[in-house]
Coordinates of C-alpha atoms and ligand atoms in Angstrom, one line a residue:
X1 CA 31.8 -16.8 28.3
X2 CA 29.9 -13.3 27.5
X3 CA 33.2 -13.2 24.7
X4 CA 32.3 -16.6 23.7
X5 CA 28.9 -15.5 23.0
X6 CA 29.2 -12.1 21.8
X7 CA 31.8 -13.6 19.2
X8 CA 28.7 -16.2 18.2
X9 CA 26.3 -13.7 17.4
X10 CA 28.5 -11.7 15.2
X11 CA 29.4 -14.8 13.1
X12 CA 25.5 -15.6 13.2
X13 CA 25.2 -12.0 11.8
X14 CA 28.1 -12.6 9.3
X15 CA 26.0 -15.4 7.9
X16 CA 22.8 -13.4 7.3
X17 CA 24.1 -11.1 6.0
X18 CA 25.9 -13.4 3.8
X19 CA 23.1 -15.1 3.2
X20 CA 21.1 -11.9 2.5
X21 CA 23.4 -10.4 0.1
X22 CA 23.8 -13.9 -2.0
X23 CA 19.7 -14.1 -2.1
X24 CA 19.2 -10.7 -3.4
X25 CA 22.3 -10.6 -5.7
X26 CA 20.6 -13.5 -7.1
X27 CA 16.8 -12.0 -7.1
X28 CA 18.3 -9.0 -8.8
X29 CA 19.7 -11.2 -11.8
X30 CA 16.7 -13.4 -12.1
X31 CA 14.6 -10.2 -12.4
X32 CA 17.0 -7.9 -14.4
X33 CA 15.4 -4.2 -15.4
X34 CA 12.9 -4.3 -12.6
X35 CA 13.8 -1.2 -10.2
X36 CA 10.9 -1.0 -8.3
X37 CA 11.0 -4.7 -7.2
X38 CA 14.6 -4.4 -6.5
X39 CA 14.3 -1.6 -4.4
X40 CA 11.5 -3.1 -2.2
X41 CA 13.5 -6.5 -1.8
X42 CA 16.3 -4.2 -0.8
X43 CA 14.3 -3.0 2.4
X44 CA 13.2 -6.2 3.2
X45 CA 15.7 -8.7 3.1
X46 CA 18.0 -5.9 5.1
X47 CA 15.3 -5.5 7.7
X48 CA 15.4 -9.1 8.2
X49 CA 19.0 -9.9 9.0
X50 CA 18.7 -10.1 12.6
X51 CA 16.0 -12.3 12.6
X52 CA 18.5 -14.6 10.4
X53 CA 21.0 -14.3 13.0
X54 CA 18.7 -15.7 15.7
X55 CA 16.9 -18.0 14.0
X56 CA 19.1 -19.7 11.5
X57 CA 16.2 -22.4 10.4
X58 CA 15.3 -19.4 7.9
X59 CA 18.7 -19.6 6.6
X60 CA 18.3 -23.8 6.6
X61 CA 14.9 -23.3 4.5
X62 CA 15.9 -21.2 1.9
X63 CA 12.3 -19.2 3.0
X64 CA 14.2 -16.1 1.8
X65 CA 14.7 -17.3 -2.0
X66 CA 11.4 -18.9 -2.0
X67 CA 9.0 -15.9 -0.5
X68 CA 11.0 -13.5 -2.9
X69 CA 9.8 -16.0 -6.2
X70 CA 5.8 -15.8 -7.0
X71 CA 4.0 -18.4 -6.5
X72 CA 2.5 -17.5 -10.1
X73 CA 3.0 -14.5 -12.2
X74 CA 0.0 -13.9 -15.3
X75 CA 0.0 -11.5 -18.1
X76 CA -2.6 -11.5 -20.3
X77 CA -4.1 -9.1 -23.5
X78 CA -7.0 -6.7 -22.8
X79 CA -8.5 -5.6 -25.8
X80 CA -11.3 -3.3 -26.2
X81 CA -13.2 -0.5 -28.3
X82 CA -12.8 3.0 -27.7
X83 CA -15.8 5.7 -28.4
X84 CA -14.7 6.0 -31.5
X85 CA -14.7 2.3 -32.7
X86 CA -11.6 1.7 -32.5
X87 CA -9.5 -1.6 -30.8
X88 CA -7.1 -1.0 -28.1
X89 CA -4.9 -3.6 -26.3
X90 CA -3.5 -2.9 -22.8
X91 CA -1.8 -5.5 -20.8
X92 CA -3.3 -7.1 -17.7
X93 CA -1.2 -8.4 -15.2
X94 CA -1.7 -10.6 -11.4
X95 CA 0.8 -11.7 -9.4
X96 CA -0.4 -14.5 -7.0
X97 CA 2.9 -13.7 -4.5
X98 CA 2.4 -16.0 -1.6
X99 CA -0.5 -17.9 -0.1
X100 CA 1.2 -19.5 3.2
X101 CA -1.7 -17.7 5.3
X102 CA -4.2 -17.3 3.5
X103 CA -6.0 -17.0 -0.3
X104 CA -3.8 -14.2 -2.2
X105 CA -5.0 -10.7 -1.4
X106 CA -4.4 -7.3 -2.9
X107 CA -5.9 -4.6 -5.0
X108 CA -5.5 -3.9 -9.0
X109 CA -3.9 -0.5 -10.2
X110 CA -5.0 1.0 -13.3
X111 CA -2.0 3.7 -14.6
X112 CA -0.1 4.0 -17.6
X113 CA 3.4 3.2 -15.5
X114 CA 2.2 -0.4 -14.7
X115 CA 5.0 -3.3 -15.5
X116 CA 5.5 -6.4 -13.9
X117 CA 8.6 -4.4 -11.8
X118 CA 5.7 -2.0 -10.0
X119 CA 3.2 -5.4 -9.9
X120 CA 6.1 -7.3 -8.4
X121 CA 6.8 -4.2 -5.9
X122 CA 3.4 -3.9 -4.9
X123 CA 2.8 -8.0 -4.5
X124 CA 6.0 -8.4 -2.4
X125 CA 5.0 -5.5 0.1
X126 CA 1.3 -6.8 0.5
X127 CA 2.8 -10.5 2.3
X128 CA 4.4 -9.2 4.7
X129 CA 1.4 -6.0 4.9
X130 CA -1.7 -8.8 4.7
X131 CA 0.4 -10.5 7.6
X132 CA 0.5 -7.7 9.9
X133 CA -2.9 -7.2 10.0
X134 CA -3.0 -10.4 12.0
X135 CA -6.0 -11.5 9.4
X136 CA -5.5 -14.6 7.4
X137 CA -4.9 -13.4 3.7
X138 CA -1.7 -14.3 1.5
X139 CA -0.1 -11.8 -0.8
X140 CA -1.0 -10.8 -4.4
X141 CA -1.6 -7.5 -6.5
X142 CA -2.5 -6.8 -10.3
X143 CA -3.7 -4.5 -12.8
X144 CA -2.8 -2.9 -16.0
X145 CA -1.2 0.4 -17.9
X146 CA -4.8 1.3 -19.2
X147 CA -4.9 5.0 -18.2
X148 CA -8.5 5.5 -17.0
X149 CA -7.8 9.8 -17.6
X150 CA -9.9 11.1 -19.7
X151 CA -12.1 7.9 -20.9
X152 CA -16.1 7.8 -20.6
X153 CA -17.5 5.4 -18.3
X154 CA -18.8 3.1 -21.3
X155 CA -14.8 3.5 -22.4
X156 CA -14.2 2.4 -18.4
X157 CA -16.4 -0.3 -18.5
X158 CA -15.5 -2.1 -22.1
X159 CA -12.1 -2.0 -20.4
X160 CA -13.0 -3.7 -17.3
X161 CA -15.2 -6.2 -18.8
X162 CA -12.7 -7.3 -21.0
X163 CA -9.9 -7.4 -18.4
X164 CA -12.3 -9.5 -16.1
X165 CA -12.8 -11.6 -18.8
X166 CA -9.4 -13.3 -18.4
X167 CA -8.8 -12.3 -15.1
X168 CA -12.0 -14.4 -13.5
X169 CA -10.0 -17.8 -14.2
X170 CA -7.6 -17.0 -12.4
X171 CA -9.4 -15.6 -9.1
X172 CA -12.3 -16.3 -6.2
X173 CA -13.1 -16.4 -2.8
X174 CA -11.1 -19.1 -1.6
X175 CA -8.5 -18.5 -4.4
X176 CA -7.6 -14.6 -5.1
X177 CA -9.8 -11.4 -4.1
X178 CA -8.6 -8.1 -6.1
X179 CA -9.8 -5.1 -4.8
X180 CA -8.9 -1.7 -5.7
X181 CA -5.9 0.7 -6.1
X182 CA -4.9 3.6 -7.9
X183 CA -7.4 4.0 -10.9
X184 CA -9.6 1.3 -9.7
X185 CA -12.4 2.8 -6.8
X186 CA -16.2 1.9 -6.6
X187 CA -16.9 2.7 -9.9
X188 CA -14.2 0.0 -11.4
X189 CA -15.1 -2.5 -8.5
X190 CA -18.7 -2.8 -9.7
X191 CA -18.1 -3.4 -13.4
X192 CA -15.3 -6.0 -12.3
X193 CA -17.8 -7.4 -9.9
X194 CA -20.7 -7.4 -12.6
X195 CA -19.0 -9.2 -15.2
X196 CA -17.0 -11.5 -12.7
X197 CA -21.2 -12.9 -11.7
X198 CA -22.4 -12.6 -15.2
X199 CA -19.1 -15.4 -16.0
X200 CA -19.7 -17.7 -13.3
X201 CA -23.0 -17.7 -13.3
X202 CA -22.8 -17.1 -9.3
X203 CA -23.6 -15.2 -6.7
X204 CA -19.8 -15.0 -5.0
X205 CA -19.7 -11.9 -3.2
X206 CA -16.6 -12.6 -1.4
X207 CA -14.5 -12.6 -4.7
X208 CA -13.5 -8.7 -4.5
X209 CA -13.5 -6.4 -1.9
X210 CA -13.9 -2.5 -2.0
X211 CA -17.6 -3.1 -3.6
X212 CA -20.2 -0.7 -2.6
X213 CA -22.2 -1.4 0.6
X214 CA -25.5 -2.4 -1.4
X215 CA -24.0 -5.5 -2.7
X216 CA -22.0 -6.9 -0.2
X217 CA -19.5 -3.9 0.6
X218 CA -18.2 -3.3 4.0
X219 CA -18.9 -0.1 5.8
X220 CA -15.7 2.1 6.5
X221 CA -14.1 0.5 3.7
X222 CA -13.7 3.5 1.3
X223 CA -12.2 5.3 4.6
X224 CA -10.3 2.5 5.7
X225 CA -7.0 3.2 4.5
X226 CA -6.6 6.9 5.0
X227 CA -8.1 6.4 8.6
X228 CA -5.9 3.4 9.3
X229 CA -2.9 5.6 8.2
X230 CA -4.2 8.6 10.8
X231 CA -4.5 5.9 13.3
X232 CA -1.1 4.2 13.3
X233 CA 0.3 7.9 13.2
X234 CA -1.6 8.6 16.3
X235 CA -0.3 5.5 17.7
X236 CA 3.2 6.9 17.2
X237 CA 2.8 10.3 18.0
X238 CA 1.0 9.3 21.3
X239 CA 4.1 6.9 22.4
X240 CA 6.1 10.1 22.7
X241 CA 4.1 12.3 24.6
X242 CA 2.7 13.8 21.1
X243 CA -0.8 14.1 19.1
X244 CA -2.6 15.6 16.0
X245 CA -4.2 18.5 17.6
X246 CA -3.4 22.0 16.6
X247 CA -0.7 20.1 14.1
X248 CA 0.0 21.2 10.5
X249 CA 0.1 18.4 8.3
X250 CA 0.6 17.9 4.4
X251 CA -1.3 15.3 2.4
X252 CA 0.2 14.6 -1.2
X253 CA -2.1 13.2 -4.0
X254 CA -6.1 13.6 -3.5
X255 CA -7.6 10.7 -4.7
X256 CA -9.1 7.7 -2.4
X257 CA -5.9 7.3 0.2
X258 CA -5.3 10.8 0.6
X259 CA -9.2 12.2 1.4
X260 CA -9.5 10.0 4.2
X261 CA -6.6 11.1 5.7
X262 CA -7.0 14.6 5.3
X263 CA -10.9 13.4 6.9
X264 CA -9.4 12.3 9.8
X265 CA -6.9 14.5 10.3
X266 CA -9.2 17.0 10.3
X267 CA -11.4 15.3 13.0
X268 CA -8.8 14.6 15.7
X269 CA -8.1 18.7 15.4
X270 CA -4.9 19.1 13.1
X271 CA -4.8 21.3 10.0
X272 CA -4.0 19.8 6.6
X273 CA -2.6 22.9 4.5
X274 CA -1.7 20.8 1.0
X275 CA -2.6 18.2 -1.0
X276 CA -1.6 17.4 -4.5
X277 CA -2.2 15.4 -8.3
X278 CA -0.2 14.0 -10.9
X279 CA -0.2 17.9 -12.1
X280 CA 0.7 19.8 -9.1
X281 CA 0.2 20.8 -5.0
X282 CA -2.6 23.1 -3.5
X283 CA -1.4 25.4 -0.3
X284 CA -4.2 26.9 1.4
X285 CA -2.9 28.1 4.5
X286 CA -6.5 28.3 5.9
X287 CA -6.3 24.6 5.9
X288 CA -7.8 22.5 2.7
X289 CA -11.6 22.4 2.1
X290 CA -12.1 19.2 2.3
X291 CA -15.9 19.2 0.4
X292 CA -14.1 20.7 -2.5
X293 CA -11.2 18.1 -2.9
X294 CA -14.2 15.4 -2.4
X295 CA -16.5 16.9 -5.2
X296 CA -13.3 18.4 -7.7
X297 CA -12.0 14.5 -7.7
X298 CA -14.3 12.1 -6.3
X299 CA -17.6 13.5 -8.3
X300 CA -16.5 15.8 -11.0
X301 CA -13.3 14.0 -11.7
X302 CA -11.2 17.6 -12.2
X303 CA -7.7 18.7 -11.7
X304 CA -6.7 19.6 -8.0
X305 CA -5.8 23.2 -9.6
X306 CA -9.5 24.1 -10.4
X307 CA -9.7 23.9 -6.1
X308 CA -7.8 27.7 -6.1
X309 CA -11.1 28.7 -8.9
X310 CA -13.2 28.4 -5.9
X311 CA -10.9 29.3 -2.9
X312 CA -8.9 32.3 -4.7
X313 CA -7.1 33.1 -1.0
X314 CA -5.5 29.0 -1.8
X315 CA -2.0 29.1 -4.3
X316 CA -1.6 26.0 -7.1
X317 CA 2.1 25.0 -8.2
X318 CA 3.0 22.8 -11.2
X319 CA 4.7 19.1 -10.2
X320 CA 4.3 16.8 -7.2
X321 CA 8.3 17.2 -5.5
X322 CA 7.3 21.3 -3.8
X323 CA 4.7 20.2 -1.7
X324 CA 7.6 19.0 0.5
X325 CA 8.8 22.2 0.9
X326 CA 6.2 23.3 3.0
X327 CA 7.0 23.7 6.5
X328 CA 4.6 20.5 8.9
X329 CA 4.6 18.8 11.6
X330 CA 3.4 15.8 9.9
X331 CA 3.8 14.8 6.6
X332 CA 1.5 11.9 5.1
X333 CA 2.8 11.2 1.8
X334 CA -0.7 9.1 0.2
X335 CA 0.0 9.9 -3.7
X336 CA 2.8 6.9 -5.4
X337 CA 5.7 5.4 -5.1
X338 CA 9.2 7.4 -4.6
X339 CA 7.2 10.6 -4.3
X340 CA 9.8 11.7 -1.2
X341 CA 13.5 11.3 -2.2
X342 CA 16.2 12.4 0.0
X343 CA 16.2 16.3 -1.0
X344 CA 13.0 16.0 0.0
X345 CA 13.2 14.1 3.2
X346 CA 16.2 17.1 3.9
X347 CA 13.8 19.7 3.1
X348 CA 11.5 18.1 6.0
X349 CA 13.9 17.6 8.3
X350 CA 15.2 20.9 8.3
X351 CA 11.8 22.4 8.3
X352 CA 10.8 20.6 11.7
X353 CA 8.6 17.7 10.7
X354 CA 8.2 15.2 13.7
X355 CA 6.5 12.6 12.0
X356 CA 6.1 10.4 8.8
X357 CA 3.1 8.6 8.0
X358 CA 3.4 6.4 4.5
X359 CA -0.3 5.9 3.2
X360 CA 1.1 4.9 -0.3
X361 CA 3.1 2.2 -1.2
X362 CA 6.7 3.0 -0.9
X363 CA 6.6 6.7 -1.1
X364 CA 9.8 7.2 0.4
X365 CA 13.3 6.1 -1.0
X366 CA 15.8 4.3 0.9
X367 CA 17.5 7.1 1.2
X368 CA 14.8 9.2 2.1
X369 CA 14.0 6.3 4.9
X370 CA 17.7 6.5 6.3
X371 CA 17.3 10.3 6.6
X372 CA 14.5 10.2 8.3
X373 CA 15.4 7.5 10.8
X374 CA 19.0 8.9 11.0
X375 CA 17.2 12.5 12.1
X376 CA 15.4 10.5 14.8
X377 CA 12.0 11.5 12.8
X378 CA 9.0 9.3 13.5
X379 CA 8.8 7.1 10.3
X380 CA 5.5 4.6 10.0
X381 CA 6.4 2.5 7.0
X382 CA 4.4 2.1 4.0
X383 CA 3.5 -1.7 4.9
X384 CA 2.3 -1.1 8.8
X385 CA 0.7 2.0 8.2
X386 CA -1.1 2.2 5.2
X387 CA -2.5 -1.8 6.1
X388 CA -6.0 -0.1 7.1
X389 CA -7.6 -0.8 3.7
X390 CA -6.6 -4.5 3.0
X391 CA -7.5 -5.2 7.4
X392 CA -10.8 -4.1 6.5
X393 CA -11.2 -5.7 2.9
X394 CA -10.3 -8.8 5.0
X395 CA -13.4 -7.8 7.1
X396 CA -15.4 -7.8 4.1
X397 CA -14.5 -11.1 3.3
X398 CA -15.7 -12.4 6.8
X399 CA -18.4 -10.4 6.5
X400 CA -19.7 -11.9 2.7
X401 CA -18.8 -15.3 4.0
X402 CA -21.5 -14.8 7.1
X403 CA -23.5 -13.3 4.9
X404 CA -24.2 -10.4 7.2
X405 CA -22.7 -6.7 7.4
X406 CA -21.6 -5.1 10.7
X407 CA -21.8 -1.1 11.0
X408 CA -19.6 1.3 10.6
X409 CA -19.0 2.4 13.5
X410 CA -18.6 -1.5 14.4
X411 CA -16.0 -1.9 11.6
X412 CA -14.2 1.7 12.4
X413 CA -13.6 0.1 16.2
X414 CA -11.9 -2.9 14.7
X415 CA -9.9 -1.0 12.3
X416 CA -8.5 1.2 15.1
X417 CA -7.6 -2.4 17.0
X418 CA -5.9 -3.4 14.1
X419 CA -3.5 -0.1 13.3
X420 CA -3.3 -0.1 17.5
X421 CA -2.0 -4.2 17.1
X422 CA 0.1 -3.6 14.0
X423 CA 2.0 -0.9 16.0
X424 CA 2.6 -2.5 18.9
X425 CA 3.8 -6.2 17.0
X426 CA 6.3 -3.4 15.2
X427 CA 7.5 -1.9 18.3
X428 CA 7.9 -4.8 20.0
X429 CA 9.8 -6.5 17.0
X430 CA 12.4 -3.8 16.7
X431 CA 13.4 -3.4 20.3
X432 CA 13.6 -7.5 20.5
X433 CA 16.1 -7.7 17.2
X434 CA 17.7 -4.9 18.7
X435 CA 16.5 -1.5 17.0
X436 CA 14.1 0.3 19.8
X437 CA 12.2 2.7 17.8
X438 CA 12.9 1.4 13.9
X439 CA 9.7 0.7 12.5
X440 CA 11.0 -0.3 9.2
X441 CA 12.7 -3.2 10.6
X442 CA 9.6 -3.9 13.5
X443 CA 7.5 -4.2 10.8
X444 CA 9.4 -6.6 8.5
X445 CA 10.2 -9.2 11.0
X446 CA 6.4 -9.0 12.3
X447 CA 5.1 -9.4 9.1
X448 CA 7.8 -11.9 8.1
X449 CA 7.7 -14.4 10.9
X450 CA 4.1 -15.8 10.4
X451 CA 4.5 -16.5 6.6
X452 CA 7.8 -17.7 7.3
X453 CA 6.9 -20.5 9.6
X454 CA 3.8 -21.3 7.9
X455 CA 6.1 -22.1 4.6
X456 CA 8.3 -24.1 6.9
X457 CA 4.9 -26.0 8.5
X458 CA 3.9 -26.5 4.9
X459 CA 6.9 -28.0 3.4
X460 CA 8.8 -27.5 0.1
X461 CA 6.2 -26.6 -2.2
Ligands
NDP1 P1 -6.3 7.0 -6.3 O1 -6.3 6.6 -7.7 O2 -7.6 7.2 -5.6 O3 -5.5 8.4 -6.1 C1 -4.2 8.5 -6.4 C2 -3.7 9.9 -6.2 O4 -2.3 9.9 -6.3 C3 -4.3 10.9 -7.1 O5 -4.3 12.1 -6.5 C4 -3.3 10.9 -8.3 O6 -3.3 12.0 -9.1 C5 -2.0 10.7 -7.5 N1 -1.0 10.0 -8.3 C6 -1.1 8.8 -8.9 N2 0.0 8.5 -9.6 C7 0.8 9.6 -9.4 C8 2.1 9.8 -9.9 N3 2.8 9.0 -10.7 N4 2.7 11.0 -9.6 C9 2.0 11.9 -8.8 N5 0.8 11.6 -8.3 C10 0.2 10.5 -8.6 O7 -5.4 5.9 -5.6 P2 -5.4 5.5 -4.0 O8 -5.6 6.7 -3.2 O9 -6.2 4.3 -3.8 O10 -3.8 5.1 -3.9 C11 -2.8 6.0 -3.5 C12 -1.6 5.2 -2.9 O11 -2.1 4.5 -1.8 C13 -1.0 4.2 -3.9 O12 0.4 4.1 -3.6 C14 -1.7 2.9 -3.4 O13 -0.9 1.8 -3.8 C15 -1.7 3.1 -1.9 N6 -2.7 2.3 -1.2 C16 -4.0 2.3 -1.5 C17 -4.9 1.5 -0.8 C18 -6.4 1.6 -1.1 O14 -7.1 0.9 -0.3 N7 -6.8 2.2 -2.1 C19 -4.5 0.7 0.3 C20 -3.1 0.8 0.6 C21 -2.2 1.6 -0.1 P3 -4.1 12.0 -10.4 O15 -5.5 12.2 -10.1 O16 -3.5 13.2 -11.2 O17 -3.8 10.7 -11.1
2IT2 O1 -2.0 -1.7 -1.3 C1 -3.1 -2.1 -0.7 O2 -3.0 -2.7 0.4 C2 -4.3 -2.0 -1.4 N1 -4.4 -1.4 -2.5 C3 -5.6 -2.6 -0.8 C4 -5.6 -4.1 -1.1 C5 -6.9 -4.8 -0.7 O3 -7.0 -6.0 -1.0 O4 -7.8 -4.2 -0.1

């Protein structure tokens, strides 16, 4: 009998895996010459072969080829007028991904390196992310390659006005709520916001999130993702006897993400000794000042190498990859995508650190990830950890929709219940399909299950 039924599961694994490999064979041909996309289906659909192999109704409802196809993909022209009088055209994009749970939900990145490939990446993540946080909001993400470095705010604001413009029919409250990414903070937000009311001719607060607490933002929100990232670390750390006190840890990038992190790293008594730009790393031994990252990049809008002008004792390196070669305990990679690849994870590993904490969206490589989990290195995964930001954009929502705000510190104790829930779904997940400990896979078949059988309980559509 125990033959009889070991011998069924393997075939039941054969299939999904079968199955598995024909889907994304297929997903990679429908969507040649998009890397990014590829490589984030890749983690995914692997993550979720043992769920297949239990639950073959998955298999029976196609959900796999169907969750991997947006809903609605839109591109659209953004022109505008530079200072100087002259037209420029960017392209916008929005990918409406999925909205089995909820309206679509996710934030807008303004960088040069935006194409549908990073757009899809980003949407794909955010489903099974918006589902962990147990809040009920679908998948979607958007943006454009406009490269807000180096324009004036009036350039800023043309820009966003114009991208709103065509962007407004597509979104609202019930519908799609954009909030922000990289290149798009407060500042972007209200524009977005202003010209989004000016359109409609309505008061609609609940059609972006990440707007500033005087007009309908949510407290904690501009921390919420760098916290939530601390948090779920903590979470980890904590299951195996360990913490962030006395710690070294190393923060790449320094913009929104990253700041709040360093903040609360800082608070539960770790030292943060880097953080980083597009341009290069800081190393300040003493451990980062955090007022000066704030002002240099929040405020002034600088390079991170004018930080070693004001701390001399502080030593600035050219490019992103060397910050990874400084010996942590805790690295939380909060800057882009493929930022860690797997010299770098080796550099890590042989250096000592005990724990990874993804704040961006796929930082690490799939190699990188396999090194890490391979070296038994705590690894909280891009999609669990860094969900802080959209849980509490969620809690905006709820919040415009009653028309009332809670406080921070009110929001900040939901937040950690969220990161505290996300973790434990993960745990839980892995060590039922079978892999005690892999977060990667916990968090994909959390995340997956909900949308999954919501599709299923919503028919073909
Ligand atoms: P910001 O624009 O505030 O900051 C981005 C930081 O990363 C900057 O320091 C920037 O440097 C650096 N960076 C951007 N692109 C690159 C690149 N190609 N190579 C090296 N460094 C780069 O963005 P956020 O902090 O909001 O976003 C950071 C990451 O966190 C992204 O992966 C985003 O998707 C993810 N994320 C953000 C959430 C949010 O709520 N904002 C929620 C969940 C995830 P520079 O100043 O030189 O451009
Ligand atoms: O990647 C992300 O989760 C975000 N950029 C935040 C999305 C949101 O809707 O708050």
């Amino acid at each position: 009998m125990a033959i009889m039924t070991n011998q069924a599961s393997t075939l039941e694994r054969q299939a999904a895996q079968e199955y598995v490999n024909k889907v994304y064979e297929a997903v990679v041909k429908r969507n040649p010459n998009e890397a990014e996309f590829h490589q984030a289906a890749k983690e995914i659909f692997d993550s979720l072969v043992p769920i297949f192999a239990k639950y073959p109704k998955y298999i029976e409802h196609n959900i796999l080829e169907r969750i991997a196809e947006p809903e609605r993909m839109i591109t659209f022209r953004v022109p505008w007028v530079d200072d100087n009088g002259k037209v420029q055209v960017n392209r916008g994009f929005r990918v409406q991904f999925n909205s089995a749970i909820g309206p679509y939900k996710g934030g807008l990145r303004f960088h040069p390196s935006v194409n549908t490939s990073i757009i899809k990446f980003l949407g794909f993540e955010q489903i099974f992310k918006n589902s962990l946080t147990g809040l009920p909001i679908g998948g979607g993400k958007g943006g454009s390659d406009f490269d807000p470095k180096g324009k004036s705010d009036g350039e800023v604001m043309r820009f966003t006005q114009s991208f709103m413009t065509e962007l407004y029919r597509h979104i609202g409250p019930d519908v799609d709520v954009p909030a922000g990414d990289i290149g798009v903070g407060a500042r972007e937000i209200g524009y977005l916001f202003g010209q989004y009311k000016k359109i409609r001719g309505a008061y609609e607060a609940g059609v972006l999130t990440g707007k500033a607490p005087i007009y309908g933002g949510s407290p904690t929100r501009p921390e919420a993702t760098g916290y939530g990232t601390v948090y779920f670390v903590e979470e980890m750390l904590a299951d195996k006897g360990l913490s962030f006190k006395d710690s070294t840890v190393v923060v790449s990038g320094s913009g929104n993400v990253s700041i709040y992190a360093i903040e609360k790293a800082y608070q539960l008594g770790a030292k943060v000794v880097a953080c980083s730009d597009s341009n290069g790393y800081v190393y300040d031994r003493n451990g980062i000042n955090l007022d000066t990252v704030k002002r240099l990049k929040e405020v002034e809008r600088k390079r991170i190498s004018d930080y070693v002008l004001e701390h001399p004792e502080a030593e600035y390196y050219e490019g992103c990859t060397g910050i990874w070669k400084i010996p942590c305990d805790i690295a939380l990679p909060c800057a882009t995508q493929n930022e860690i690849d797997e010299a770098s994870a080796q550099t890590l590993i042989e250096n000592g650190v005990k724990a990874i904490g993804e704040g961006a969206n796929m930082p690490s490589t799939l190699e990188a990830i396999d090194l890490f989990l391979e070296n038994r290195v705590l690894f909280g995964p891009a999609k669990a950890a860094n969900a802080g930001g959209v849980a509490v954009s969620a809690l905006e929502m709820s919040q415009n929709s009653m028309r009332m705000s809670w406080t921070f510190d009110e929001v900040d104790a939901k937040l950690q219940d969220i990161m505290k829930n996300i973790y434990r779904n993960s745990i839980k997940a892995a060590e039922e399909f079978g892999h005690p400990d892999n977060l990667v896979i916990g968090a994909n078949i959390a995340g997956f299950t909900k949308v999954a059988d919501a599709m299923i309980a919503q028919g073909v559509i």
